Amino acid sequence: MSSTSSSATNSSRTTSDRFIASAEAHSAHNYHPLPIVVASADGAWMTDVEGRRYLDMLAGYSALNFGHGNRRLIDAAKAQLDRVTLTSRAFHHDRFAEFCTRLAELCGKEMVLPMNTGAEAVETAVKTARKWGYQVKGVPDSRAKIVVAAGNFHGRTTTVISFSTDEEARADFGPYTPGFEIVPYGDLEALRAAVTDDTVAVLIEPIQGEAGVLVPPAGYLPGVRELTRERGVLFIADEIQSGLGRTGRTFACEHEGVVPDVYLLGKALGGGVVPVSAVVADADVLGVFKPGEHGSTFGGNPLACAVGLEVVDMLSTGEFQQRATELGEHLHAELGLLAGAGTVTEVRGRGLWAGVDIAPSYGTGREISEQLMEKGVLVKDTHGSTIRIAPPLVISKEDLDWGLAQLRAVLS
Ligand SMILES: *Cc1c(COP(=O)(O)O)cnc(C)c1O
């Protein structure tokens, strides 16, 4: 706290302060950003309007897995900008089939339904599961139930916040959409008890990101897979944050050898360039849609497909997954030392992704994030005492070590 208020009086911050004051006056206060105003970025580094450089250890909550200004992604976008950017789905365009085919292949599935934001992919999955439930499973009209986990984060739309357990996300936004059952995350018996003949889907994050990078107990995801298969229920894995290389695999589910019925993808699928999300499943699931039943003006547009296709190409070699594995081992070894020293109380995560609980005597997650910002490292707090670390997968080991040294300095 003190570090930011003292720097706010520093004359070198006047440009930033002007931008921030103007943003606060003319935009809704639905976020509480750190007081940095970014002007440009490259790789794992961002530069603010006063020319200060910061190491990005958040990567847009995994939307920037391939780093800022990734050459391949920018080139793919620029080439497409000069050809055609938007057609709507009223017509076919020549990037659509290739994107859907290649993404389905990456997922080992048959079909893709492209949308834009993560929340839209979740909404689309809810509609898919319900329609599948009535038409394929034979659930009586309007009885479909979807089981979700406490502590979930699936987006911000009215239906999605209807099954959130975060009061801040829900309060005063009712009436809420019915048809959801909430069970504790990681508790297979609670899930078993909640599934009925009317259950059409279980929707979970294989690792809960927003909740603080919570990894469920070993055996949980295979247990969910077995239970849903037994009961004829769709297993929908929200891999919007955990997927596409972040954990060292293409999908976090892979760590437990689990293949869900439906993947939800977003964030990194747009390469940090454009919003691209998708629901990916086999034809017996996504085949329930007929013309007119669902859509999006921008979903699957040529620019989105060109960038998404490049993302799929980049992931198909495994090099980014390998990098996340190797750098992730290093990250977790270093964070483990901090835990050993007592400055952090718990470290969770997989690959290049960590939730770090700071010992309360060192300050709140917000205070630590602000102190790190002063030292040139950007992370973001969640749930009071936790900071999330998720640098772009292209970060160098030297930069990662430098970032960790700043964290050690803040906690000393
Ligand atoms: C970010 C996120 C979403 C929502 O994505 P938006 O693009 O912000 O709508 C949904 N699920 C998970 C797991 C996420 O991390």
Short mmCIF file of C-alpha atoms and ligand atoms in Angstrom, two decimals:
data_model
loop_
_atom_site.label_atom_id
_atom_site.label_comp_id
_atom_site.label_asym_id
_atom_site.label_seq_id
_atom_site.Cartn_x
_atom_site.Cartn_y
_atom_site.Cartn_z
CA MET A 1 0.00 0.00 0.00
CA SER A 2 2.55 2.55 1.18
CA SER A 3 4.74 1.90 -1.86
CA THR A 4 1.98 2.86 -4.32
CA SER A 5 0.73 5.91 -2.48
CA SER A 6 4.28 7.26 -2.14
CA SER A 7 5.00 6.62 -5.83
CA ALA A 8 1.70 8.31 -6.75
CA THR A 9 3.15 11.56 -5.43
CA ASN A 10 6.32 11.02 -7.44
CA SER A 11 6.35 13.35 -10.48
CA SER A 12 7.52 10.52 -12.78
CA ARG A 13 4.06 9.00 -12.39
CA THR A 14 2.03 11.96 -13.59
CA THR A 15 1.26 10.53 -17.04
CA SER A 16 0.08 7.23 -15.55
CA ASP A 17 -1.95 9.01 -12.92
CA ARG A 18 -3.70 11.10 -15.57
CA PHE A 19 -4.67 7.98 -17.54
CA ILE A 20 -5.86 6.23 -14.39
CA ALA A 21 -7.93 9.19 -13.17
CA SER A 22 -9.54 9.50 -16.59
CA ALA A 23 -10.32 5.77 -16.71
CA GLU A 24 -11.87 5.98 -13.25
CA ALA A 25 -14.01 8.94 -14.25
CA HIS A 26 -15.29 7.46 -17.50
CA SER A 27 -15.44 3.68 -17.10
CA ALA A 28 -17.44 1.43 -14.83
CA HIS A 29 -15.49 0.34 -11.77
CA ASN A 30 -15.96 -3.38 -12.34
CA TYR A 31 -12.19 -3.98 -11.96
CA HIS A 32 -9.53 -2.87 -9.49
CA PRO A 33 -6.41 -2.87 -11.73
CA LEU A 34 -2.89 -2.41 -10.45
CA PRO A 35 -1.80 1.22 -11.03
CA ILE A 36 0.23 0.59 -14.19
CA VAL A 37 -0.69 1.94 -17.64
CA VAL A 38 0.70 -0.28 -20.38
CA ALA A 39 1.75 1.30 -23.66
CA SER A 40 3.46 -1.61 -25.43
CA ALA A 41 4.59 -5.17 -24.87
CA ASP A 42 6.90 -7.78 -26.33
CA GLY A 43 7.33 -11.40 -25.30
CA ALA A 44 7.11 -11.53 -21.50
CA TRP A 45 7.71 -7.81 -21.04
CA MET A 46 5.39 -4.83 -20.91
CA THR A 47 6.36 -1.15 -21.04
CA ASP A 48 4.26 1.55 -19.39
CA VAL A 49 3.50 5.07 -20.60
CA GLU A 50 6.52 6.40 -18.72
CA GLY A 51 8.88 3.90 -20.29
CA ARG A 52 9.24 1.60 -17.27
CA ARG A 53 9.49 -2.12 -18.09
CA TYR A 54 7.67 -4.88 -16.25
CA LEU A 55 7.92 -8.66 -16.42
CA ASP A 56 4.44 -10.04 -17.12
CA MET A 57 3.96 -13.00 -14.79
CA LEU A 58 0.17 -13.12 -15.34
CA ALA A 59 -0.09 -13.39 -19.14
CA GLY A 60 -3.69 -12.14 -19.28
CA TYR A 61 -4.84 -15.05 -17.10
CA SER A 62 -3.35 -17.42 -19.72
CA ALA A 63 -4.76 -15.56 -22.72
CA LEU A 64 -1.13 -14.73 -23.57
CA ASN A 65 0.43 -18.19 -23.33
CA PHE A 66 2.54 -17.45 -26.42
CA GLY A 67 3.63 -14.04 -25.18
CA HIS A 68 2.97 -10.50 -26.34
CA GLY A 69 3.39 -9.72 -30.02
CA ASN A 70 4.23 -13.32 -30.92
CA ARG A 71 5.66 -13.07 -34.45
CA ARG A 72 3.84 -16.08 -35.88
CA LEU A 73 0.49 -14.99 -34.47
CA ILE A 74 0.88 -11.35 -35.47
CA ASP A 75 1.94 -12.37 -39.00
CA ALA A 76 -1.04 -14.73 -39.30
CA ALA A 77 -3.37 -11.94 -38.15
CA LYS A 78 -1.82 -9.34 -40.48
CA ALA A 79 -2.02 -11.63 -43.50
CA GLN A 80 -5.69 -12.30 -42.75
CA LEU A 81 -6.44 -8.60 -42.16
CA ASP A 82 -5.47 -7.94 -45.77
CA ARG A 83 -7.75 -10.69 -47.14
CA VAL A 84 -11.11 -10.85 -45.33
CA THR A 85 -11.93 -10.30 -41.65
CA LEU A 86 -15.64 -10.92 -41.22
CA THR A 87 -18.35 -12.66 -43.17
CA SER A 88 -20.86 -13.63 -40.45
CA ARG A 89 -21.96 -17.25 -40.55
CA ALA A 90 -24.47 -16.40 -43.29
CA PHE A 91 -21.72 -17.45 -45.73
CA HIS A 92 -18.85 -19.90 -45.70
CA HIS A 93 -15.30 -18.56 -45.68
CA ASP A 94 -12.09 -20.32 -46.58
CA ARG A 95 -10.44 -20.43 -43.11
CA PHE A 96 -13.38 -21.93 -41.24
CA ALA A 97 -13.22 -25.61 -42.16
CA GLU A 98 -9.47 -25.78 -41.68
CA PHE A 99 -9.65 -24.20 -38.22
CA CYS A 100 -12.46 -26.48 -37.05
CA THR A 101 -10.84 -29.60 -38.51
CA ARG A 102 -7.42 -28.89 -37.00
CA LEU A 103 -8.80 -27.89 -33.60
CA ALA A 104 -11.00 -30.99 -33.45
CA GLU A 105 -7.93 -33.06 -34.34
CA LEU A 106 -5.86 -31.43 -31.56
CA CYS A 107 -8.64 -32.35 -29.13
CA GLY A 108 -9.21 -35.84 -30.49
CA LYS A 109 -12.84 -34.95 -31.16
CA GLU A 110 -15.07 -34.70 -34.22
CA MET A 111 -16.68 -31.26 -34.08
CA VAL A 112 -16.08 -27.67 -33.06
CA LEU A 113 -18.57 -24.90 -32.30
CA PRO A 114 -16.61 -21.63 -32.34
CA MET A 115 -17.64 -18.66 -30.24
CA ASN A 116 -15.73 -15.62 -28.96
CA THR A 117 -15.41 -15.31 -25.19
CA GLY A 118 -15.00 -18.02 -22.59
CA ALA A 119 -18.35 -17.22 -21.00
CA GLU A 120 -20.01 -17.76 -24.38
CA ALA A 121 -18.36 -21.16 -24.69
CA VAL A 122 -19.74 -22.06 -21.25
CA GLU A 123 -23.22 -20.79 -22.19
CA THR A 124 -22.99 -22.80 -25.40
CA ALA A 125 -22.03 -25.91 -23.43
CA VAL A 126 -25.01 -25.43 -21.10
CA LYS A 127 -27.32 -25.27 -24.11
CA THR A 128 -25.57 -28.25 -25.73
CA ALA A 129 -25.90 -30.40 -22.60
CA ARG A 130 -29.56 -29.52 -22.10
CA LYS A 131 -30.51 -30.22 -25.70
CA TRP A 132 -28.48 -33.45 -25.65
CA GLY A 133 -30.24 -34.38 -22.42
CA TYR A 134 -33.73 -33.96 -23.90
CA GLN A 135 -33.03 -35.32 -27.37
CA VAL A 136 -30.48 -38.07 -26.76
CA LYS A 137 -30.66 -39.04 -23.09
CA GLY A 138 -34.44 -38.66 -22.86
CA VAL A 139 -34.70 -36.37 -19.83
CA PRO A 140 -38.30 -35.11 -19.35
CA ASP A 141 -38.88 -31.54 -20.57
CA SER A 142 -37.42 -28.72 -18.43
CA ARG A 143 -35.94 -31.10 -15.85
CA ALA A 144 -32.30 -31.08 -17.02
CA LYS A 145 -29.74 -30.55 -14.23
CA ILE A 146 -26.08 -29.66 -14.53
CA VAL A 147 -23.79 -30.38 -11.59
CA VAL A 148 -21.00 -27.87 -10.95
CA ALA A 149 -18.34 -27.38 -8.27
CA ALA A 150 -18.17 -24.86 -5.44
CA GLY A 151 -15.48 -22.24 -5.99
CA ASN A 152 -15.95 -22.44 -9.74
CA PHE A 153 -15.21 -19.67 -12.20
CA HIS A 154 -16.88 -20.05 -15.58
CA GLY A 155 -17.47 -16.42 -16.57
CA ARG A 156 -19.72 -13.46 -15.89
CA THR A 157 -23.01 -13.85 -17.76
CA THR A 158 -26.29 -14.08 -15.84
CA THR A 159 -26.65 -17.84 -16.27
CA VAL A 160 -23.02 -18.51 -15.44
CA ILE A 161 -23.05 -16.40 -12.24
CA SER A 162 -26.26 -18.20 -11.26
CA PHE A 163 -24.12 -21.19 -10.30
CA SER A 164 -21.18 -19.25 -8.85
CA THR A 165 -20.50 -19.53 -5.11
CA ASP A 166 -18.72 -16.17 -5.03
CA GLU A 167 -21.09 -13.68 -3.37
CA GLU A 168 -19.33 -10.73 -5.02
CA ALA A 169 -20.00 -12.22 -8.44
CA ARG A 170 -23.67 -12.97 -7.66
CA ALA A 171 -25.15 -10.50 -5.22
CA ASP A 172 -27.91 -8.28 -6.66
CA PHE A 173 -27.79 -9.93 -10.09
CA GLY A 174 -30.74 -12.28 -9.54
CA PRO A 175 -33.17 -13.78 -10.33
CA TYR A 176 -30.85 -16.65 -11.12
CA THR A 177 -31.10 -19.31 -13.81
CA PRO A 178 -32.30 -22.61 -12.31
CA GLY A 179 -31.08 -26.07 -13.25
CA PHE A 180 -27.71 -26.22 -11.47
CA GLU A 181 -26.54 -28.25 -8.50
CA ILE A 182 -23.39 -27.22 -6.62
CA VAL A 183 -21.16 -29.79 -4.90
CA PRO A 184 -17.78 -29.37 -3.14
CA TYR A 185 -14.81 -29.45 -5.57
CA GLY A 186 -12.71 -32.58 -5.38
CA ASP A 187 -15.34 -34.59 -3.50
CA LEU A 188 -16.31 -37.58 -5.58
CA GLU A 189 -18.88 -38.93 -3.12
CA ALA A 190 -20.73 -35.60 -3.04
CA LEU A 191 -20.78 -35.65 -6.82
CA ARG A 192 -22.06 -39.22 -6.91
CA ALA A 193 -24.88 -38.27 -4.53
CA ALA A 194 -25.84 -35.23 -6.62
CA VAL A 195 -26.17 -37.05 -9.94
CA THR A 196 -29.74 -38.13 -10.72
CA ASP A 197 -31.54 -39.44 -13.80
CA ASP A 198 -32.19 -35.80 -14.77
CA THR A 199 -28.50 -34.89 -14.70
CA VAL A 200 -27.27 -34.07 -18.19
CA ALA A 201 -23.75 -32.87 -17.41
CA VAL A 202 -21.01 -32.37 -14.86
CA LEU A 203 -19.21 -29.08 -15.56
CA ILE A 204 -15.87 -28.56 -13.81
CA GLU A 205 -12.47 -26.94 -14.22
CA PRO A 206 -9.76 -29.66 -14.08
CA ILE A 207 -7.79 -27.10 -12.06
CA GLN A 208 -9.70 -24.19 -10.51
CA GLY A 209 -7.80 -21.08 -11.61
CA GLU A 210 -9.74 -18.18 -10.15
CA ALA A 211 -10.19 -20.07 -6.86
CA GLY A 212 -6.40 -19.94 -6.42
CA VAL A 213 -5.05 -22.62 -8.79
CA LEU A 214 -6.63 -25.51 -6.87
CA VAL A 215 -5.54 -28.92 -8.10
CA PRO A 216 -8.11 -31.59 -7.17
CA PRO A 217 -6.96 -34.71 -5.29
CA ALA A 218 -5.35 -37.43 -7.44
CA GLY A 219 -8.02 -39.76 -8.75
CA TYR A 220 -10.76 -37.14 -8.74
CA LEU A 221 -10.84 -36.48 -12.48
CA PRO A 222 -10.71 -40.22 -13.37
CA GLY A 223 -13.49 -40.70 -10.81
CA VAL A 224 -15.60 -38.00 -12.48
CA ARG A 225 -14.94 -39.67 -15.84
CA GLU A 226 -16.03 -43.09 -14.54
CA LEU A 227 -19.11 -41.76 -12.77
CA THR A 228 -20.33 -39.69 -15.73
CA ARG A 229 -19.80 -42.60 -18.11
CA GLU A 230 -21.68 -44.96 -15.76
CA ARG A 231 -24.61 -42.56 -15.36
CA GLY A 232 -24.86 -41.43 -18.99
CA VAL A 233 -23.90 -37.84 -18.15
CA LEU A 234 -21.67 -35.51 -20.19
CA PHE A 235 -18.33 -34.62 -18.62
CA ILE A 236 -17.64 -31.01 -19.60
CA ALA A 237 -14.10 -29.84 -18.81
CA ASP A 238 -13.69 -26.07 -18.71
CA GLU A 239 -10.08 -25.84 -19.95
CA ILE A 240 -10.40 -22.16 -20.83
CA GLN A 241 -7.59 -21.24 -18.41
CA SER A 242 -5.94 -24.61 -17.74
CA GLY A 243 -5.74 -25.74 -21.36
CA LEU A 244 -3.51 -25.10 -24.37
CA GLY A 245 -0.11 -25.70 -22.84
CA ARG A 246 -0.28 -23.91 -19.51
CA THR A 247 0.12 -27.03 -17.32
CA GLY A 248 2.71 -28.73 -19.53
CA ARG A 249 0.12 -30.64 -21.51
CA THR A 250 -2.36 -29.54 -24.13
CA PHE A 251 -5.13 -30.16 -21.58
CA ALA A 252 -4.90 -30.32 -17.78
CA CYS A 253 -7.13 -33.43 -17.90
CA GLU A 254 -4.25 -35.29 -19.60
CA HIS A 255 -2.24 -35.33 -16.37
CA GLU A 256 -4.73 -37.88 -15.06
CA GLY A 257 -5.22 -39.66 -18.38
CA VAL A 258 -8.78 -38.35 -18.60
CA VAL A 259 -10.67 -37.49 -21.80
CA PRO A 260 -13.87 -35.53 -21.13
CA ASP A 261 -16.86 -35.55 -23.49
CA VAL A 262 -16.68 -31.81 -24.04
CA TYR A 263 -13.73 -29.40 -23.94
CA LEU A 264 -14.33 -25.69 -23.40
CA LEU A 265 -11.51 -23.58 -24.78
CA GLY A 266 -10.88 -19.85 -24.86
CA LYS A 267 -8.23 -17.41 -23.66
CA ALA A 268 -4.98 -18.68 -25.34
CA LEU A 269 -6.98 -19.95 -28.34
CA GLY A 270 -7.07 -16.32 -29.52
CA GLY A 271 -3.29 -16.01 -29.21
CA GLY A 272 -3.63 -12.81 -27.19
CA VAL A 273 -4.78 -11.14 -30.42
CA VAL A 274 -8.53 -11.66 -30.70
CA PRO A 275 -11.19 -13.36 -28.54
CA VAL A 276 -11.64 -16.94 -29.75
CA SER A 277 -13.46 -19.66 -27.81
CA ALA A 278 -14.85 -23.03 -28.73
CA VAL A 279 -16.87 -26.00 -27.60
CA VAL A 280 -15.25 -29.21 -28.84
CA ALA A 281 -16.97 -32.61 -28.73
CA ASP A 282 -17.99 -35.58 -30.82
CA ALA A 283 -20.82 -35.50 -33.35
CA ASP A 284 -23.24 -37.37 -31.06
CA VAL A 285 -23.06 -34.34 -28.75
CA LEU A 286 -22.54 -31.23 -30.91
CA GLY A 287 -24.69 -32.78 -33.63
CA VAL A 288 -27.80 -31.80 -31.63
CA PHE A 289 -27.73 -28.27 -33.09
CA LYS A 290 -29.80 -27.45 -36.14
CA PRO A 291 -29.74 -24.15 -38.08
CA GLY A 292 -31.23 -21.28 -36.11
CA GLU A 293 -30.81 -22.87 -32.69
CA HIS A 294 -27.56 -21.18 -31.69
CA GLY A 295 -25.10 -18.70 -33.14
CA SER A 296 -22.86 -15.68 -32.94
CA THR A 297 -22.19 -12.91 -35.47
CA PHE A 298 -18.47 -12.99 -34.73
CA GLY A 299 -17.97 -16.64 -33.75
CA GLY A 300 -15.64 -18.38 -36.20
CA ASN A 301 -14.84 -15.23 -38.17
CA PRO A 302 -11.94 -15.34 -40.66
CA LEU A 303 -9.53 -13.37 -38.45
CA ALA A 304 -10.35 -15.53 -35.41
CA CYS A 305 -9.90 -18.70 -37.47
CA ALA A 306 -6.56 -17.55 -38.92
CA VAL A 307 -5.16 -16.78 -35.46
CA GLY A 308 -6.74 -19.87 -33.86
CA LEU A 309 -5.32 -22.05 -36.59
CA GLU A 310 -1.83 -20.72 -35.93
CA VAL A 311 -2.33 -21.43 -32.21
CA VAL A 312 -3.34 -25.01 -33.01
CA ASP A 313 -0.27 -25.35 -35.27
CA MET A 314 2.01 -24.08 -32.53
CA LEU A 315 0.56 -26.53 -30.02
CA SER A 316 0.71 -29.51 -32.34
CA THR A 317 4.50 -29.87 -32.06
CA GLY A 318 4.46 -30.12 -28.24
CA GLU A 319 7.29 -27.62 -27.86
CA PHE A 320 5.27 -25.17 -25.75
CA GLN A 321 3.95 -27.96 -23.55
CA GLN A 322 7.55 -29.15 -23.07
CA ARG A 323 8.66 -25.64 -22.17
CA ALA A 324 5.83 -25.28 -19.64
CA THR A 325 6.85 -28.62 -18.10
CA GLU A 326 10.53 -27.72 -17.77
CA LEU A 327 10.10 -24.11 -16.62
CA GLY A 328 7.21 -25.25 -14.42
CA GLU A 329 9.40 -27.74 -12.58
CA HIS A 330 11.89 -24.96 -11.96
CA LEU A 331 9.16 -22.51 -10.85
CA HIS A 332 7.66 -25.00 -8.40
CA ALA A 333 11.07 -26.00 -7.02
CA GLU A 334 11.87 -22.33 -6.33
CA LEU A 335 8.44 -21.63 -4.81
CA GLY A 336 8.87 -24.74 -2.68
CA LEU A 337 11.96 -23.15 -1.14
CA LEU A 338 9.88 -20.08 -0.18
CA ALA A 339 7.33 -22.39 1.42
CA GLY A 340 10.18 -24.07 3.30
CA ALA A 341 11.28 -20.67 4.58
CA GLY A 342 7.79 -19.98 5.92
CA THR A 343 7.10 -16.83 3.90
CA VAL A 344 4.43 -18.60 1.89
CA THR A 345 2.04 -21.05 3.49
CA GLU A 346 1.09 -23.09 0.44
CA VAL A 347 1.98 -23.43 -3.23
CA ARG A 348 -0.30 -25.20 -5.71
CA GLY A 349 -0.38 -25.71 -9.43
CA ARG A 350 0.96 -27.58 -12.41
CA GLY A 351 3.37 -26.57 -15.13
CA LEU A 352 4.00 -22.86 -15.49
CA TRP A 353 1.07 -22.02 -13.25
CA ALA A 354 1.05 -21.48 -9.50
CA GLY A 355 -1.21 -20.23 -6.74
CA VAL A 356 0.91 -18.95 -3.88
CA ASP A 357 -0.61 -18.29 -0.45
CA ILE A 358 1.38 -15.55 1.26
CA ALA A 359 1.89 -15.81 5.03
CA PRO A 360 -0.45 -13.13 6.47
CA SER A 361 2.37 -11.28 8.27
CA TYR A 362 3.84 -10.27 4.88
CA GLY A 363 0.66 -8.54 3.69
CA THR A 364 -2.39 -9.27 1.57
CA GLY A 365 -2.17 -10.63 -1.96
CA ARG A 366 -2.99 -7.14 -3.21
CA GLU A 367 -0.19 -5.55 -1.18
CA ILE A 368 2.32 -8.12 -2.39
CA SER A 369 1.16 -7.57 -5.99
CA GLU A 370 1.64 -3.81 -5.61
CA GLN A 371 5.10 -4.26 -4.07
CA LEU A 372 6.06 -6.61 -6.90
CA MET A 373 4.83 -4.03 -9.39
CA GLU A 374 7.18 -1.47 -7.83
CA LYS A 375 9.98 -3.96 -8.46
CA GLY A 376 8.93 -4.45 -12.08
CA VAL A 377 6.99 -7.72 -11.82
CA LEU A 378 3.29 -8.06 -12.61
CA VAL A 379 1.10 -10.68 -10.92
CA LYS A 380 -2.45 -10.52 -9.62
CA ASP A 381 -3.96 -11.45 -6.30
CA THR A 382 -7.02 -13.60 -5.78
CA HIS A 383 -9.03 -14.40 -2.65
CA GLY A 384 -7.19 -12.18 -0.17
CA SER A 385 -3.88 -13.87 0.50
CA THR A 386 -3.15 -15.64 -2.78
CA ILE A 387 -1.13 -14.48 -5.77
CA ARG A 388 -1.33 -16.19 -9.13
CA ILE A 389 1.80 -16.75 -11.20
CA ALA A 390 1.29 -17.63 -14.86
CA PRO A 391 3.97 -16.10 -17.08
CA PRO A 392 3.84 -16.50 -20.86
CA LEU A 393 5.21 -19.91 -21.84
CA VAL A 394 7.84 -18.10 -23.94
CA ILE A 395 9.46 -16.49 -20.88
CA SER A 396 13.20 -17.17 -20.65
CA LYS A 397 14.57 -19.05 -17.64
CA GLU A 398 16.71 -15.99 -16.81
CA ASP A 399 13.66 -13.70 -16.76
CA LEU A 400 11.70 -16.20 -14.68
CA ASP A 401 14.58 -16.33 -12.19
CA TRP A 402 14.73 -12.54 -12.09
CA GLY A 403 10.98 -12.41 -11.39
CA LEU A 404 11.33 -14.96 -8.61
CA ALA A 405 14.22 -12.98 -7.12
CA GLN A 406 11.91 -9.95 -6.92
CA LEU A 407 9.31 -12.08 -5.13
CA ARG A 408 11.96 -13.25 -2.66
CA ALA A 409 13.01 -9.62 -2.10
CA VAL A 410 9.42 -8.54 -1.42
CA LEU A 411 8.99 -11.39 1.05
CA SER A 412 12.26 -10.83 2.91
C1 LIG B 1 -11.61 -16.77 -18.01
C2 LIG B 1 -12.43 -17.97 -17.80
C3 LIG B 1 -13.75 -18.06 -18.30
C4 LIG B 1 -14.46 -16.88 -18.96
O1 LIG B 1 -13.79 -16.41 -20.07
P1 LIG B 1 -14.13 -14.93 -20.63
O2 LIG B 1 -13.41 -14.89 -21.95
O3 LIG B 1 -13.58 -13.95 -19.63
O4 LIG B 1 -15.61 -14.84 -20.76
C5 LIG B 1 -14.43 -19.23 -18.13
N1 LIG B 1 -13.86 -20.28 -17.50
C6 LIG B 1 -12.61 -20.24 -17.01
C7 LIG B 1 -12.03 -21.44 -16.34
C8 LIG B 1 -11.86 -19.08 -17.13
O5 LIG B 1 -10.62 -19.01 -16.61
#
